[in-house]
């Protein structure tokens, strides 16, 4: 599975890697520029870190000279993921996510752990059934769903976020370019076909396309160098609304936003919305009253 011929390069592979890299840079820049991680899901970022650590175990035994492009990008994806987590937990204020969101993220991780050996058994039988391959399969499955906590958070928060359209486009297009890369390799001289990567890559791209439709067709926009989706607009998405349907509690909270009169919200009013102490959005908390 990890022989040299699998690292076949074409324009779509390169564009996919560059798009993924740019999305990371945009998010890091946006957090620093706004001095806030408001609206960025810590759960999703943790899941991304797990994805890259489990996928790139070959860093321990593959020489950097074997494929310098891959080596540099692998280190960047792992390092940038942990750097974003550091910014969100130690440097800047972030949105506090509901306990339900953490449970959902745990289900994504647990489900991927259970599904990885089963999926590998279905598509690979007993061939190449080693720890490295199981972890690679885990990363493919987990990456296809780890964006869901981010989409749920955007539905719950009612204040502007640091996420903008540039980040969403670059992050969403990276897997789309990879699908084109797989098609080129399949119909080319290589005849490369990796069903696991293609299936879960398609699932991931479908989620991004569904969210993109909601994003561009939204009815109301809150801007801060970009835009976010309102909860009513997100419910219009076909995939997202079925994977994470709105509850009666969320509808009541959306209908009765907080007043934002807490003293801790002072100093953050230039962005508008309801902010809690240290600039944390209390609209996405399980119990907003505790942040007064």
CSV table of C-alpha atoms in Angstrom, one decimal:
chain,number,residue,atom,x,y,z
A,1,UNK,CA,0.0,0.0,0.0
A,2,UNK,CA,2.9,2.4,0.7
A,3,UNK,CA,5.2,1.6,-2.2
A,4,UNK,CA,6.7,4.4,-4.2
A,5,UNK,CA,4.3,4.1,-7.2
A,6,UNK,CA,1.5,5.2,-4.9
A,7,UNK,CA,3.1,8.7,-4.6
A,8,UNK,CA,2.3,9.5,-8.2
A,9,UNK,CA,2.1,13.2,-8.8
A,10,UNK,CA,-0.2,15.1,-11.1
A,11,UNK,CA,-1.5,18.7,-11.0
A,12,UNK,CA,-4.6,17.7,-8.9
A,13,UNK,CA,-2.5,16.0,-6.3
A,14,UNK,CA,-0.3,19.1,-6.0
A,15,UNK,CA,-3.3,21.4,-5.9
A,16,UNK,CA,-4.9,19.3,-3.2
A,17,UNK,CA,-1.8,19.4,-1.0
A,18,UNK,CA,-1.4,23.2,-1.6
A,19,UNK,CA,-5.1,23.8,-0.8
A,20,UNK,CA,-4.8,21.8,2.4
A,21,UNK,CA,-1.7,23.7,3.5
A,22,UNK,CA,-3.2,27.1,2.7
A,23,UNK,CA,-6.3,26.3,4.7
A,24,UNK,CA,-4.1,25.7,7.8
A,25,UNK,CA,-2.2,28.9,7.2
A,26,UNK,CA,-5.4,30.9,6.8
A,27,UNK,CA,-6.9,29.6,10.0
A,28,UNK,CA,-3.7,30.3,12.0
A,29,UNK,CA,-3.5,33.8,10.5
A,30,UNK,CA,-7.2,34.5,11.2
A,31,UNK,CA,-6.8,33.5,14.9
A,32,UNK,CA,-3.8,35.7,15.3
A,33,UNK,CA,-5.3,38.6,13.4
A,34,UNK,CA,-8.5,38.6,15.4
A,35,UNK,CA,-6.8,37.6,18.6
A,36,UNK,CA,-9.5,35.1,19.1
A,37,UNK,CA,-10.4,31.5,18.2
A,38,UNK,CA,-14.2,32.3,18.4
A,39,UNK,CA,-16.2,29.9,16.3
A,40,UNK,CA,-13.4,27.4,15.8
A,41,UNK,CA,-14.2,23.9,17.1
A,42,UNK,CA,-11.6,22.6,19.4
A,43,UNK,CA,-13.1,19.1,19.0
A,44,UNK,CA,-12.5,19.2,15.3
A,45,UNK,CA,-9.0,20.4,15.7
A,46,UNK,CA,-8.2,17.6,18.2
A,47,UNK,CA,-9.7,15.1,15.8
A,48,UNK,CA,-7.5,16.5,12.9
A,49,UNK,CA,-4.4,16.1,15.1
A,50,UNK,CA,-5.4,12.4,15.7
A,51,UNK,CA,-5.9,11.9,12.0
A,52,UNK,CA,-2.5,13.2,11.1
A,53,UNK,CA,-0.6,11.4,13.9
A,54,UNK,CA,-2.3,8.1,13.0
A,55,UNK,CA,-1.8,8.5,9.2
A,56,UNK,CA,1.9,9.6,9.2
A,57,UNK,CA,3.4,6.9,11.4
A,58,UNK,CA,5.8,6.2,8.5
A,59,UNK,CA,7.7,9.3,9.6
A,60,UNK,CA,9.5,7.1,12.1
A,61,UNK,CA,11.1,4.8,9.4
A,62,UNK,CA,10.8,6.4,6.0
A,63,UNK,CA,13.8,8.6,5.1
A,64,UNK,CA,13.1,12.3,4.4
A,65,UNK,CA,15.0,12.0,1.1
A,66,UNK,CA,12.6,9.3,-0.1
A,67,UNK,CA,9.9,11.9,-0.8
A,68,UNK,CA,10.8,15.4,0.5
A,69,UNK,CA,7.5,16.9,-0.5
A,70,UNK,CA,5.5,14.4,1.6
A,71,UNK,CA,7.9,14.6,4.5
A,72,UNK,CA,7.7,18.4,4.8
A,73,UNK,CA,3.9,18.4,4.4
A,74,UNK,CA,3.4,15.7,7.0
A,75,UNK,CA,5.4,17.5,9.6
A,76,UNK,CA,3.5,20.7,8.8
A,77,UNK,CA,0.1,19.1,9.1
A,78,UNK,CA,1.0,17.6,12.5
A,79,UNK,CA,2.8,20.6,13.8
A,80,UNK,CA,0.1,23.1,12.7
A,81,UNK,CA,-2.7,21.0,14.2
A,82,UNK,CA,-1.1,21.0,17.6
A,83,UNK,CA,-0.2,24.7,17.3
A,84,UNK,CA,-3.8,25.6,16.6
A,85,UNK,CA,-4.8,23.5,19.7
A,86,UNK,CA,-2.2,25.4,21.7
A,87,UNK,CA,-3.6,28.8,20.5
A,88,UNK,CA,-7.1,27.8,21.4
A,89,UNK,CA,-6.4,26.4,24.9
A,90,UNK,CA,-3.6,28.6,26.1
A,91,UNK,CA,-3.5,31.9,24.2
A,92,UNK,CA,-6.8,33.2,22.8
A,93,UNK,CA,-10.4,32.9,23.9
A,94,UNK,CA,-12.5,30.3,22.1
A,95,UNK,CA,-16.1,29.2,22.0
A,96,UNK,CA,-17.0,26.7,24.7
A,97,UNK,CA,-18.7,23.7,23.1
A,98,UNK,CA,-21.6,21.8,24.6
A,99,UNK,CA,-21.1,18.6,26.4
A,100,UNK,CA,-23.3,17.0,23.6
A,101,UNK,CA,-20.7,18.1,21.1
A,102,UNK,CA,-17.9,16.5,23.0
A,103,UNK,CA,-19.9,13.3,23.1
A,104,UNK,CA,-20.5,13.5,19.4
A,105,UNK,CA,-16.8,13.9,18.8
A,106,UNK,CA,-16.1,10.9,21.0
A,107,UNK,CA,-18.6,8.9,18.9
A,108,UNK,CA,-16.8,9.9,15.8
A,109,UNK,CA,-13.5,8.7,17.2
A,110,UNK,CA,-14.9,5.6,18.8
A,111,UNK,CA,-16.9,4.7,15.6
A,112,UNK,CA,-13.8,5.1,13.5
A,113,UNK,CA,-11.7,2.9,15.8
A,114,UNK,CA,-14.3,0.1,15.6
A,115,UNK,CA,-14.9,0.5,11.8
A,116,UNK,CA,-11.2,0.6,10.8
A,117,UNK,CA,-10.4,-3.1,11.1
A,118,UNK,CA,-13.8,-4.1,9.7
A,119,UNK,CA,-13.5,-1.8,6.7
A,120,UNK,CA,-9.9,-3.1,6.1
A,121,UNK,CA,-11.2,-6.7,6.4
A,122,UNK,CA,-13.9,-6.0,3.8
A,123,UNK,CA,-11.7,-4.4,1.2
A,124,UNK,CA,-8.3,-5.9,1.9
A,125,UNK,CA,-9.3,-9.3,3.3
A,126,UNK,CA,-6.2,-10.4,5.3
A,127,UNK,CA,-3.7,-8.8,3.0
A,128,UNK,CA,-1.5,-6.0,4.4
A,129,UNK,CA,-3.3,-6.3,7.7
A,130,UNK,CA,-0.7,-4.7,10.0
A,131,UNK,CA,-0.8,-1.9,12.6
A,132,UNK,CA,0.3,0.8,10.2
A,133,UNK,CA,-2.4,0.0,7.7
A,134,UNK,CA,-5.1,-0.2,10.4
A,135,UNK,CA,-4.1,3.3,11.6
A,136,UNK,CA,-4.1,4.6,8.0
A,137,UNK,CA,-7.6,3.3,7.6
A,138,UNK,CA,-8.6,4.8,10.9
A,139,UNK,CA,-7.3,8.2,9.7
A,140,UNK,CA,-9.3,8.0,6.4
A,141,UNK,CA,-12.5,7.2,8.2
A,142,UNK,CA,-12.1,9.7,11.0
A,143,UNK,CA,-11.1,12.6,8.6
A,144,UNK,CA,-14.4,12.1,6.7
A,145,UNK,CA,-16.5,12.9,9.7
A,146,UNK,CA,-14.3,15.1,12.0
A,147,UNK,CA,-15.6,18.3,10.4
A,148,UNK,CA,-19.1,17.6,11.9
A,149,UNK,CA,-18.3,19.1,15.3
A,150,UNK,CA,-17.2,22.3,13.5
A,151,UNK,CA,-20.5,22.5,11.6
A,152,UNK,CA,-22.5,21.9,14.7
A,153,UNK,CA,-20.6,24.7,16.5
A,154,UNK,CA,-21.3,27.1,13.7
A,155,UNK,CA,-25.0,26.3,14.0
A,156,UNK,CA,-25.0,26.9,17.8
A,157,UNK,CA,-23.0,30.1,18.1
A,158,UNK,CA,-24.7,33.4,17.5
A,159,UNK,CA,-21.7,35.7,17.3
A,160,UNK,CA,-19.2,36.4,14.4
A,161,UNK,CA,-16.4,33.9,14.1
A,162,UNK,CA,-12.8,33.9,12.8
A,163,UNK,CA,-13.7,31.4,10.1
A,164,UNK,CA,-14.2,33.0,6.7
A,165,UNK,CA,-15.1,31.8,3.2
A,166,UNK,CA,-11.4,31.5,2.2
A,167,UNK,CA,-10.8,28.9,4.9
A,168,UNK,CA,-13.9,27.0,4.0
A,169,UNK,CA,-13.1,27.0,0.3
A,170,UNK,CA,-9.5,25.9,0.6
A,171,UNK,CA,-10.3,23.2,3.2
A,172,UNK,CA,-13.2,21.8,1.2
A,173,UNK,CA,-11.4,21.9,-2.1
A,174,UNK,CA,-8.5,19.9,-1.0
A,175,UNK,CA,-10.4,16.6,-1.0
A,176,UNK,CA,-12.2,17.5,-4.2
A,177,UNK,CA,-8.8,17.9,-5.9
A,178,UNK,CA,-7.8,14.5,-4.5
A,179,UNK,CA,-10.8,12.9,-6.0
A,180,UNK,CA,-9.7,14.2,-9.4
A,181,UNK,CA,-6.2,13.0,-8.6
A,182,UNK,CA,-7.6,9.5,-8.0
A,183,UNK,CA,-9.6,9.6,-11.3
A,184,UNK,CA,-6.5,10.6,-13.3
A,185,UNK,CA,-4.5,7.8,-11.7
A,186,UNK,CA,-7.2,5.2,-12.3
A,187,UNK,CA,-7.7,6.0,-15.9
A,188,UNK,CA,-4.0,6.7,-16.6
A,189,UNK,CA,-1.2,4.2,-17.1
A,190,UNK,CA,-1.0,3.5,-13.3
A,191,UNK,CA,-4.6,2.2,-13.0
A,192,UNK,CA,-4.4,3.0,-9.3
A,193,UNK,CA,-7.5,2.2,-7.2
A,194,UNK,CA,-7.8,2.6,-3.4
A,195,UNK,CA,-11.4,2.0,-2.5
A,196,UNK,CA,-11.1,3.0,1.2
A,197,UNK,CA,-9.6,6.4,0.4
A,198,UNK,CA,-12.0,7.0,-2.4
A,199,UNK,CA,-15.2,6.1,-0.5
A,200,UNK,CA,-14.4,8.1,2.7
A,201,UNK,CA,-12.9,10.9,0.7
A,202,UNK,CA,-16.1,11.1,-1.2
A,203,UNK,CA,-18.1,11.2,2.1
A,204,UNK,CA,-15.9,14.0,3.3
A,205,UNK,CA,-16.3,16.0,0.1
A,206,UNK,CA,-20.1,15.5,0.2
A,207,UNK,CA,-20.2,17.0,3.7
A,208,UNK,CA,-18.2,20.0,2.5
A,209,UNK,CA,-20.4,20.4,-0.6
A,210,UNK,CA,-23.5,20.2,1.5
A,211,UNK,CA,-22.2,22.9,3.8
A,212,UNK,CA,-21.0,25.0,0.9
A,213,UNK,CA,-24.5,25.0,-0.5
A,214,UNK,CA,-25.9,26.2,2.8
A,215,UNK,CA,-23.1,28.8,3.1
A,216,UNK,CA,-23.7,30.4,-0.3
A,217,UNK,CA,-27.5,30.3,-0.1
A,218,UNK,CA,-27.8,31.6,3.5
A,219,UNK,CA,-30.5,34.2,4.3
A,220,UNK,CA,-28.6,36.2,6.9
A,221,UNK,CA,-24.9,36.9,7.2
A,222,UNK,CA,-22.8,38.0,10.2
A,223,UNK,CA,-19.5,39.4,9.0
A,224,UNK,CA,-16.0,39.7,10.4
A,225,UNK,CA,-13.6,39.4,7.5
A,226,UNK,CA,-15.9,36.7,6.2
A,227,UNK,CA,-19.2,35.1,7.2
A,228,UNK,CA,-20.8,32.4,9.2
A,229,UNK,CA,-24.0,30.4,8.8
A,230,UNK,CA,-27.0,30.9,10.9
A,231,UNK,CA,-28.7,28.0,12.4
A,232,UNK,CA,-31.8,28.3,10.3
A,233,UNK,CA,-29.6,28.2,7.2
A,234,UNK,CA,-27.6,25.2,8.3
A,235,UNK,CA,-30.8,23.2,8.8
A,236,UNK,CA,-31.4,23.6,5.1
A,237,UNK,CA,-28.4,21.3,4.3
A,238,UNK,CA,-29.5,17.8,3.3
A,239,UNK,CA,-26.6,15.9,4.9
A,240,UNK,CA,-25.8,18.1,7.9
A,241,UNK,CA,-29.4,18.4,9.0
A,242,UNK,CA,-29.7,14.6,9.1
A,243,UNK,CA,-26.4,13.8,10.8
A,244,UNK,CA,-27.0,16.5,13.4
A,245,UNK,CA,-30.7,17.5,13.5
A,246,UNK,CA,-31.7,20.5,15.6
A,247,UNK,CA,-33.3,19.9,18.9
A,248,UNK,CA,-36.2,21.8,20.6
A,249,UNK,CA,-33.7,23.2,23.1
A,250,UNK,CA,-31.5,24.7,20.4
A,251,UNK,CA,-34.5,26.3,18.7
A,252,UNK,CA,-35.6,27.8,22.0
A,253,UNK,CA,-32.1,29.2,22.6
A,254,UNK,CA,-32.0,30.6,19.1
A,255,UNK,CA,-35.3,32.3,19.6
A,256,UNK,CA,-34.3,33.8,22.9
A,257,UNK,CA,-30.7,35.1,22.7
A,258,UNK,CA,-28.8,36.3,25.7
A,259,UNK,CA,-28.8,39.9,26.6
A,260,UNK,CA,-25.1,40.3,26.8
A,261,UNK,CA,-25.2,42.6,29.8
A,262,UNK,CA,-22.5,40.8,31.8
A,263,UNK,CA,-19.5,42.9,32.7
A,264,UNK,CA,-17.2,40.2,31.4
A,265,UNK,CA,-18.4,40.9,27.9
A,266,UNK,CA,-17.0,44.5,27.9
A,267,UNK,CA,-14.1,45.0,25.6
A,268,UNK,CA,-15.4,42.6,23.0
A,269,UNK,CA,-18.4,44.6,21.8
A,270,UNK,CA,-16.7,45.8,18.7
A,271,UNK,CA,-17.4,42.4,17.2
A,272,UNK,CA,-21.1,42.5,18.3
A,273,UNK,CA,-23.0,39.6,19.5
A,274,UNK,CA,-23.1,38.1,23.0
A,275,UNK,CA,-19.8,37.5,24.6
A,276,UNK,CA,-18.9,36.1,28.0
A,277,UNK,CA,-15.9,36.6,30.3
A,278,UNK,CA,-12.6,36.6,28.4
A,279,UNK,CA,-14.5,37.1,25.1
A,280,UNK,CA,-15.9,33.5,25.1
A,281,UNK,CA,-19.2,33.1,23.4
A,282,UNK,CA,-21.7,32.1,26.1
A,283,UNK,CA,-24.3,31.3,23.4
A,284,UNK,CA,-22.6,28.0,22.7
A,285,UNK,CA,-22.2,27.0,26.4
A,286,UNK,CA,-24.2,24.3,28.1
A,287,UNK,CA,-25.1,26.7,30.9
A,288,UNK,CA,-24.6,30.4,30.0
A,289,UNK,CA,-25.4,31.6,33.5
A,290,UNK,CA,-22.2,30.0,34.8
A,291,UNK,CA,-20.1,32.4,32.8
A,292,UNK,CA,-21.5,35.6,34.4
